[in-house]
Amino acid sequence: MNRNTRKDKVIPFEEPQSVQAQASAWLARLDGDDISDEDLLTFKQWINQDEAHVAAFEKATAAWGELNILTRLPSALQQKRQQKVRNKKVKIKYLLRNAAVAAIVVLGLLAGLQQAFSPPQPVSYWTAVGEQKTITLPDTSLVQLNTSSRIKVDYSATARAVYLYQGEAHFEVASNPGRPFEVYAGTGRVRAVGTAFSVMLVDNSDDVNVIVTEGVVEVAPEIHPPPVAKGHSPGTVALPPPVASQRIEAGKAALFDEDEVKVVRQIDADEMQRRLAWQEGLLIFSGESLEEVVAQLSRYTDTKILIKSEAARELSIGGQFQVGDTEAIFNALERGFGLQADYVTSSLVYLSYSNER
């Protein structure tokens, strides 16, 4: 029996009950030389409906044998497999992308939690010679650093500590009675709550200078405990009594070292202005000796200034100058006092009377 005769005897089928029966019916319908485009389209729709259709059709073709349809179909089965692979790759890529996003979110949350529950780390600030800087602290307190100064800020949940290691700083403290604001300088401590004050380490000494511009501060020199004596267990050596703290009010200056508060005195408005003029970038002198003026100038420049003439050391100097403008000061000394500034090198200047050269 030829194939055309067999095909003529095939009765168009209704939708079979089983998938395998559908697959066999499709083979019967498609096994011929006159397959229409409509048949091919309908078959492709059917086989793409379900993975079970693919499996059933492959099982039927294995039993049927070699058919014309297998050479004429546009790779329907292969397309189905490729689509399955592509879908799997897309799904994996989607999962990987979502996993990466989730990992980033988790890391961000962990970092936020760590920052929230970990104590803030100390932060250091400094200025170079001739440089000045204003810093806003985490509690909105302000610090102005003068030339060649260095501090470390160490805040915790219960305290605000600033360590002045070098130079001079002015503090405008945000009020928070529950967290005292303390500046450690030299061997002493200056405590303030809602106030403003300056602290300076005096060069070549253990002295600390404090000027209170607003409110009240508490100055407490601190004594280092002596080392444990040989043969004694810790805590058995008698320690000297602590030095009592002393309150310093606005408009006053204090000088202390590791042993005591040596001086507390009232300062007038003019002296206050002169001593704090650096905050405005100015140096103001009102009758200070040339030796004192040179000491102040030397804080703002790397140039070494030596007074060669002994007679000139006690000259009284007055005037207002920009911080770091040593050239203007030298010119004023030459015009007003008959002094001569000789640049021995680019970083060394001798001051002397012109007739002594």
Coordinates of C-alpha atoms in Angstrom, one line a residue:
M1 CA 0.0 0.0 0.0
N2 CA 1.5 3.3 -1.1
R3 CA 1.6 6.2 1.2
N4 CA -1.0 8.3 -0.6
T5 CA -3.6 5.4 -0.4
R6 CA -2.9 5.1 3.3
K7 CA -3.3 8.8 3.8
D8 CA -6.6 8.8 2.0
K9 CA -7.9 6.3 4.5
V10 CA -7.0 8.5 7.5
I11 CA -10.1 10.1 9.0
P12 CA -9.6 13.6 10.4
F13 CA -9.4 13.2 14.2
E14 CA -11.0 15.0 17.0
E15 CA -8.7 16.1 19.9
P16 CA -7.5 12.7 21.4
Q17 CA -7.8 12.0 25.0
S18 CA -4.1 11.2 25.7
V19 CA -0.9 13.2 24.8
Q20 CA 0.6 10.1 23.2
A21 CA -2.5 9.6 21.1
Q22 CA -2.2 13.2 19.9
A23 CA 1.4 12.7 19.0
S24 CA 0.6 9.6 17.0
A25 CA -2.2 11.4 15.2
W26 CA 0.1 14.2 14.3
L27 CA 2.6 11.7 12.8
A28 CA -0.2 10.1 10.8
R29 CA -1.4 13.5 9.6
L30 CA 2.1 14.9 8.7
D31 CA 3.5 11.8 7.1
G32 CA 3.0 12.7 3.5
D33 CA 4.3 14.8 0.6
D34 CA 1.5 17.4 0.6
I35 CA 1.9 18.9 4.0
S36 CA 0.3 22.4 4.0
D37 CA 1.8 25.4 5.7
E38 CA -1.3 25.5 7.9
D39 CA -0.6 22.0 9.1
L40 CA 3.0 22.9 9.9
L41 CA 1.9 26.0 11.8
T42 CA -0.8 24.1 13.8
F43 CA 1.8 21.4 14.6
K44 CA 4.3 23.9 15.9
Q45 CA 1.7 25.5 18.1
W46 CA 0.8 22.1 19.5
I47 CA 4.3 20.9 20.2
N48 CA 5.2 24.2 21.9
Q49 CA 2.3 24.0 24.3
D50 CA 4.0 21.6 26.7
E51 CA 7.2 19.6 27.4
A52 CA 5.0 16.4 27.4
H53 CA 4.1 17.0 23.8
V54 CA 7.8 17.0 22.9
A55 CA 8.4 13.8 24.7
A56 CA 5.4 12.1 23.3
F57 CA 6.2 13.1 19.7
E58 CA 9.9 11.9 20.1
K59 CA 8.6 8.6 21.4
A60 CA 6.1 8.3 18.5
T61 CA 8.7 9.1 15.8
A62 CA 11.1 6.5 17.3
A63 CA 8.4 3.8 16.8
W64 CA 7.1 5.1 13.4
G65 CA 10.5 5.1 11.7
E66 CA 11.9 7.5 9.2
L67 CA 9.3 10.0 8.0
N68 CA 9.3 12.8 5.4
I69 CA 8.0 15.2 8.1
L70 CA 11.3 14.9 10.0
T71 CA 13.2 16.4 7.1
R72 CA 10.6 19.0 6.2
L73 CA 9.7 20.4 9.7
P74 CA 11.6 23.6 10.5
S75 CA 13.5 22.1 13.4
A76 CA 10.5 22.5 15.8
L77 CA 11.9 20.2 18.4
Q78 CA 15.4 21.8 18.2
Q79 CA 13.8 25.2 18.5
K80 CA 11.9 24.0 21.6
R81 CA 15.1 22.7 23.2
Q82 CA 17.0 25.9 22.4
Q83 CA 14.2 28.0 23.9
K84 CA 14.3 25.9 27.0
V85 CA 18.1 26.5 27.3
R86 CA 17.7 30.2 26.7
N87 CA 14.9 30.4 29.3
K88 CA 17.2 28.6 31.8
K89 CA 20.1 31.0 31.1
V90 CA 17.8 34.0 31.5
K91 CA 16.4 32.6 34.8
I92 CA 20.0 32.0 36.1
K93 CA 21.1 35.5 35.1
Y94 CA 18.0 37.0 36.8
L95 CA 18.7 35.1 39.9
L96 CA 22.3 36.1 40.0
R97 CA 21.4 39.8 39.4
N98 CA 18.9 39.6 42.2
A99 CA 21.4 37.9 44.5
A100 CA 24.0 40.6 43.8
V101 CA 21.4 43.4 44.5
A102 CA 20.4 41.6 47.7
A103 CA 24.1 41.2 48.7
I104 CA 24.6 45.0 48.2
V105 CA 21.6 45.8 50.3
V106 CA 22.7 43.4 53.1
L107 CA 26.2 44.9 53.1
G108 CA 24.7 48.4 53.3
L109 CA 22.5 47.4 56.2
L110 CA 25.4 45.8 58.0
A111 CA 27.6 48.8 57.5
G112 CA 24.8 51.1 58.8
L113 CA 24.3 48.9 61.8
Q114 CA 28.0 48.8 62.5
Q115 CA 28.2 52.6 62.2
A116 CA 25.1 52.9 64.5
F117 CA 26.4 50.6 67.2
S118 CA 30.1 51.2 67.0
P119 CA 31.6 54.2 68.8
P120 CA 32.9 56.9 66.5
Q121 CA 36.6 56.8 65.9
P122 CA 38.9 59.7 67.0
V123 CA 39.7 62.2 64.3
S124 CA 42.8 64.4 64.1
Y125 CA 43.0 67.9 62.6
W126 CA 46.1 70.1 62.1
T127 CA 47.3 73.2 60.4
A128 CA 50.7 74.0 58.8
V129 CA 52.8 77.0 59.7
G130 CA 50.9 80.1 58.7
E131 CA 47.7 78.2 58.1
Q132 CA 44.4 78.7 60.0
K133 CA 41.3 76.4 59.9
T134 CA 37.7 76.3 61.2
I135 CA 36.2 72.9 61.9
T136 CA 32.6 71.9 62.7
L137 CA 32.5 69.1 65.2
P138 CA 29.8 66.3 65.2
D139 CA 27.8 68.2 67.9
T140 CA 28.0 71.5 65.9
S141 CA 30.6 72.9 68.2
L142 CA 33.2 75.0 66.3
V143 CA 37.0 74.8 66.6
Q144 CA 39.3 77.4 65.1
L145 CA 42.9 76.2 64.8
N146 CA 45.7 78.8 64.7
T147 CA 49.0 78.3 62.9
S148 CA 50.9 75.1 63.4
S149 CA 48.3 73.5 65.7
R150 CA 47.2 69.9 66.1
I151 CA 44.2 68.4 67.9
K152 CA 42.4 65.0 68.2
V153 CA 38.7 64.8 68.7
D154 CA 37.3 61.8 70.6
Y155 CA 33.5 61.8 71.1
S156 CA 31.5 59.1 72.9
A157 CA 27.9 58.7 74.0
T158 CA 28.7 60.3 77.4
A159 CA 31.6 62.7 76.8
R160 CA 33.2 65.1 74.3
A161 CA 37.0 65.1 74.5
V162 CA 39.5 67.2 72.5
Y163 CA 43.2 66.8 72.9
L164 CA 45.4 69.8 72.1
Y165 CA 48.8 68.5 71.2
Q166 CA 50.3 71.6 69.7
G167 CA 49.6 75.3 69.1
E168 CA 46.4 77.2 69.9
A169 CA 42.6 76.6 69.4
H170 CA 39.4 78.5 70.1
F171 CA 36.3 76.6 70.9
E172 CA 32.6 77.6 70.6
V173 CA 30.9 74.8 72.5
A174 CA 27.3 73.6 71.7
S175 CA 25.5 73.2 75.0
N176 CA 24.9 69.6 76.2
P177 CA 25.0 69.2 80.0
G178 CA 24.7 65.5 79.7
R179 CA 28.0 65.3 77.7
P180 CA 30.6 67.6 79.1
F181 CA 33.0 69.2 76.7
E182 CA 36.6 68.8 77.8
V183 CA 39.9 70.0 76.3
Y184 CA 43.1 68.2 77.5
A185 CA 46.2 70.3 77.0
G186 CA 49.6 69.8 78.6
T187 CA 48.8 67.9 81.8
G188 CA 45.6 69.8 82.5
R189 CA 42.0 69.8 81.5
V190 CA 39.6 72.6 80.7
R191 CA 35.9 71.7 81.0
A192 CA 33.1 73.7 79.6
V193 CA 29.3 73.5 79.0
G194 CA 27.9 76.0 76.5
T195 CA 30.7 78.5 76.4
A196 CA 33.6 79.9 74.3
F197 CA 37.2 79.9 75.2
S198 CA 40.8 79.7 73.8
V199 CA 43.5 77.3 74.9
M200 CA 47.2 77.7 73.9
L201 CA 50.2 75.6 74.7
V202 CA 53.0 78.1 75.6
D203 CA 56.2 77.3 73.6
N204 CA 59.2 75.9 75.4
S205 CA 57.3 75.4 78.7
D206 CA 54.7 73.3 80.4
D207 CA 52.3 76.3 80.7
V208 CA 48.8 76.4 79.2
N209 CA 47.1 79.7 78.6
V210 CA 43.3 79.9 78.7
I211 CA 41.1 82.9 77.7
V212 CA 37.4 82.7 78.4
T213 CA 35.3 84.8 76.0
E214 CA 31.8 83.5 77.0
G215 CA 30.4 81.6 80.0
V216 CA 32.5 79.8 82.5
V217 CA 35.1 77.0 82.3
E218 CA 36.6 74.8 84.9
V219 CA 40.4 74.4 84.9
A220 CA 42.0 71.4 86.6
P221 CA 45.7 70.8 86.5
E222 CA 46.3 67.0 86.6
I223 CA 49.3 65.4 88.3
H224 CA 50.7 62.2 86.9
P225 CA 50.7 59.5 89.6
P226 CA 54.2 58.4 90.6
P227 CA 55.4 54.9 89.5
V228 CA 54.7 52.0 91.9
A229 CA 57.6 51.8 94.3
K230 CA 59.7 48.7 94.4
G231 CA 58.4 46.1 96.8
H232 CA 54.9 47.6 96.9
S233 CA 51.8 46.2 95.2
P234 CA 49.8 48.6 93.0
G235 CA 47.6 50.9 95.0
T236 CA 49.7 50.9 98.2
V237 CA 51.9 53.9 97.3
A238 CA 50.5 57.1 98.7
L239 CA 49.5 59.6 95.9
P240 CA 49.6 63.3 96.3
P241 CA 46.1 64.9 96.7
P242 CA 44.5 66.0 93.5
V243 CA 44.8 69.7 92.7
A244 CA 41.4 71.4 93.0
S245 CA 39.8 72.7 89.9
Q246 CA 39.2 76.4 89.5
R247 CA 36.4 78.2 87.7
I248 CA 37.3 80.9 85.2
E249 CA 34.7 83.4 84.1
A250 CA 34.3 85.3 80.8
G251 CA 36.7 88.1 80.4
K252 CA 39.4 86.4 82.4
A253 CA 42.7 84.6 81.5
A254 CA 44.4 81.8 83.3
L255 CA 47.8 80.2 83.2
F256 CA 48.4 76.8 84.7
D257 CA 50.9 74.0 84.6
E258 CA 51.0 70.5 85.9
D259 CA 51.1 71.7 89.5
E260 CA 48.7 74.6 89.9
V261 CA 46.7 77.4 88.4
K262 CA 49.4 80.0 88.5
V263 CA 47.5 83.1 87.4
V264 CA 43.9 84.2 87.0
R265 CA 43.3 87.8 86.0
Q266 CA 40.8 90.0 84.4
I267 CA 41.7 91.3 80.9
D268 CA 40.2 94.4 79.3
A269 CA 38.5 94.5 75.9
D270 CA 41.6 95.9 74.1
E271 CA 43.8 93.1 75.4
M272 CA 41.1 90.5 74.5
Q273 CA 40.9 91.9 71.0
R274 CA 44.7 91.8 70.6
R275 CA 45.1 88.2 71.9
L276 CA 42.3 86.8 69.8
A277 CA 42.9 88.9 66.6
W278 CA 44.4 85.8 65.0
Q279 CA 40.9 84.5 64.5
E280 CA 40.4 87.4 62.0
G281 CA 43.8 86.7 60.4
L282 CA 45.4 89.7 62.1
L283 CA 48.3 90.4 64.4
I284 CA 47.8 93.5 66.6
F285 CA 50.6 95.0 68.7
S286 CA 50.2 97.7 71.2
G287 CA 53.5 98.5 72.8
E288 CA 55.0 95.0 72.9
S289 CA 58.8 94.7 72.8
L290 CA 60.4 93.8 69.5
E291 CA 61.5 90.5 71.1
E292 CA 57.8 89.7 71.9
V293 CA 56.8 90.8 68.3
V294 CA 59.4 88.5 66.7
A295 CA 58.3 85.6 68.9
Q296 CA 54.7 86.1 67.6
L297 CA 55.8 86.5 64.0
S298 CA 57.9 83.3 64.2
R299 CA 54.7 81.3 64.8
Y300 CA 53.4 82.2 61.4
T301 CA 56.5 81.8 59.2
D302 CA 59.2 79.2 58.5
T303 CA 61.7 82.1 58.2
K304 CA 64.0 82.3 61.2
I305 CA 64.2 85.9 62.6
L306 CA 67.1 86.9 64.7
I307 CA 67.5 90.2 66.5
K308 CA 71.2 91.0 65.9
S309 CA 71.2 94.3 67.8
E310 CA 70.8 94.0 71.6
A311 CA 69.7 97.6 71.8
A312 CA 66.7 96.9 69.6
R313 CA 65.2 94.1 71.7
E314 CA 63.2 96.4 74.0
L315 CA 61.8 98.6 71.3
S316 CA 58.0 99.1 71.8
I317 CA 56.1 98.2 68.7
G318 CA 52.6 99.0 67.7
G319 CA 50.5 98.3 64.6
Q320 CA 48.1 95.9 62.9
F321 CA 49.3 93.4 60.3
Q322 CA 48.0 90.5 58.3
V323 CA 49.0 87.1 59.6
G324 CA 52.0 85.8 57.7
D325 CA 52.8 89.1 56.0
T326 CA 56.3 89.4 57.5
E327 CA 57.5 91.5 54.6
A328 CA 55.1 94.3 55.6
I329 CA 56.3 94.2 59.2
F330 CA 59.9 94.4 58.1
N331 CA 59.1 97.4 56.0
A332 CA 57.3 99.1 59.0
L333 CA 60.4 98.4 61.2
E334 CA 62.7 99.9 58.6
R335 CA 60.5 103.0 58.1
G336 CA 59.5 103.7 61.7
F337 CA 62.5 102.5 63.7
G338 CA 65.6 102.7 61.6
L339 CA 66.0 98.9 61.6
Q340 CA 67.3 96.9 58.7
A341 CA 66.1 93.4 57.7
D342 CA 69.0 91.5 56.1
Y343 CA 68.2 88.2 54.4
V344 CA 71.2 86.1 55.1
T345 CA 69.5 83.2 53.3
S346 CA 66.0 82.8 52.0
S347 CA 65.0 81.4 55.4
L348 CA 67.1 83.5 57.8
V349 CA 66.7 87.2 58.5
Y350 CA 68.8 89.4 60.8
L351 CA 67.3 92.5 62.4
S352 CA 69.6 95.3 63.4
Y353 CA 70.0 99.1 63.2
S354 CA 71.2 100.3 59.9
N355 CA 74.2 102.1 61.4
E356 CA 75.3 98.8 63.0
R357 CA 75.7 96.9 59.8

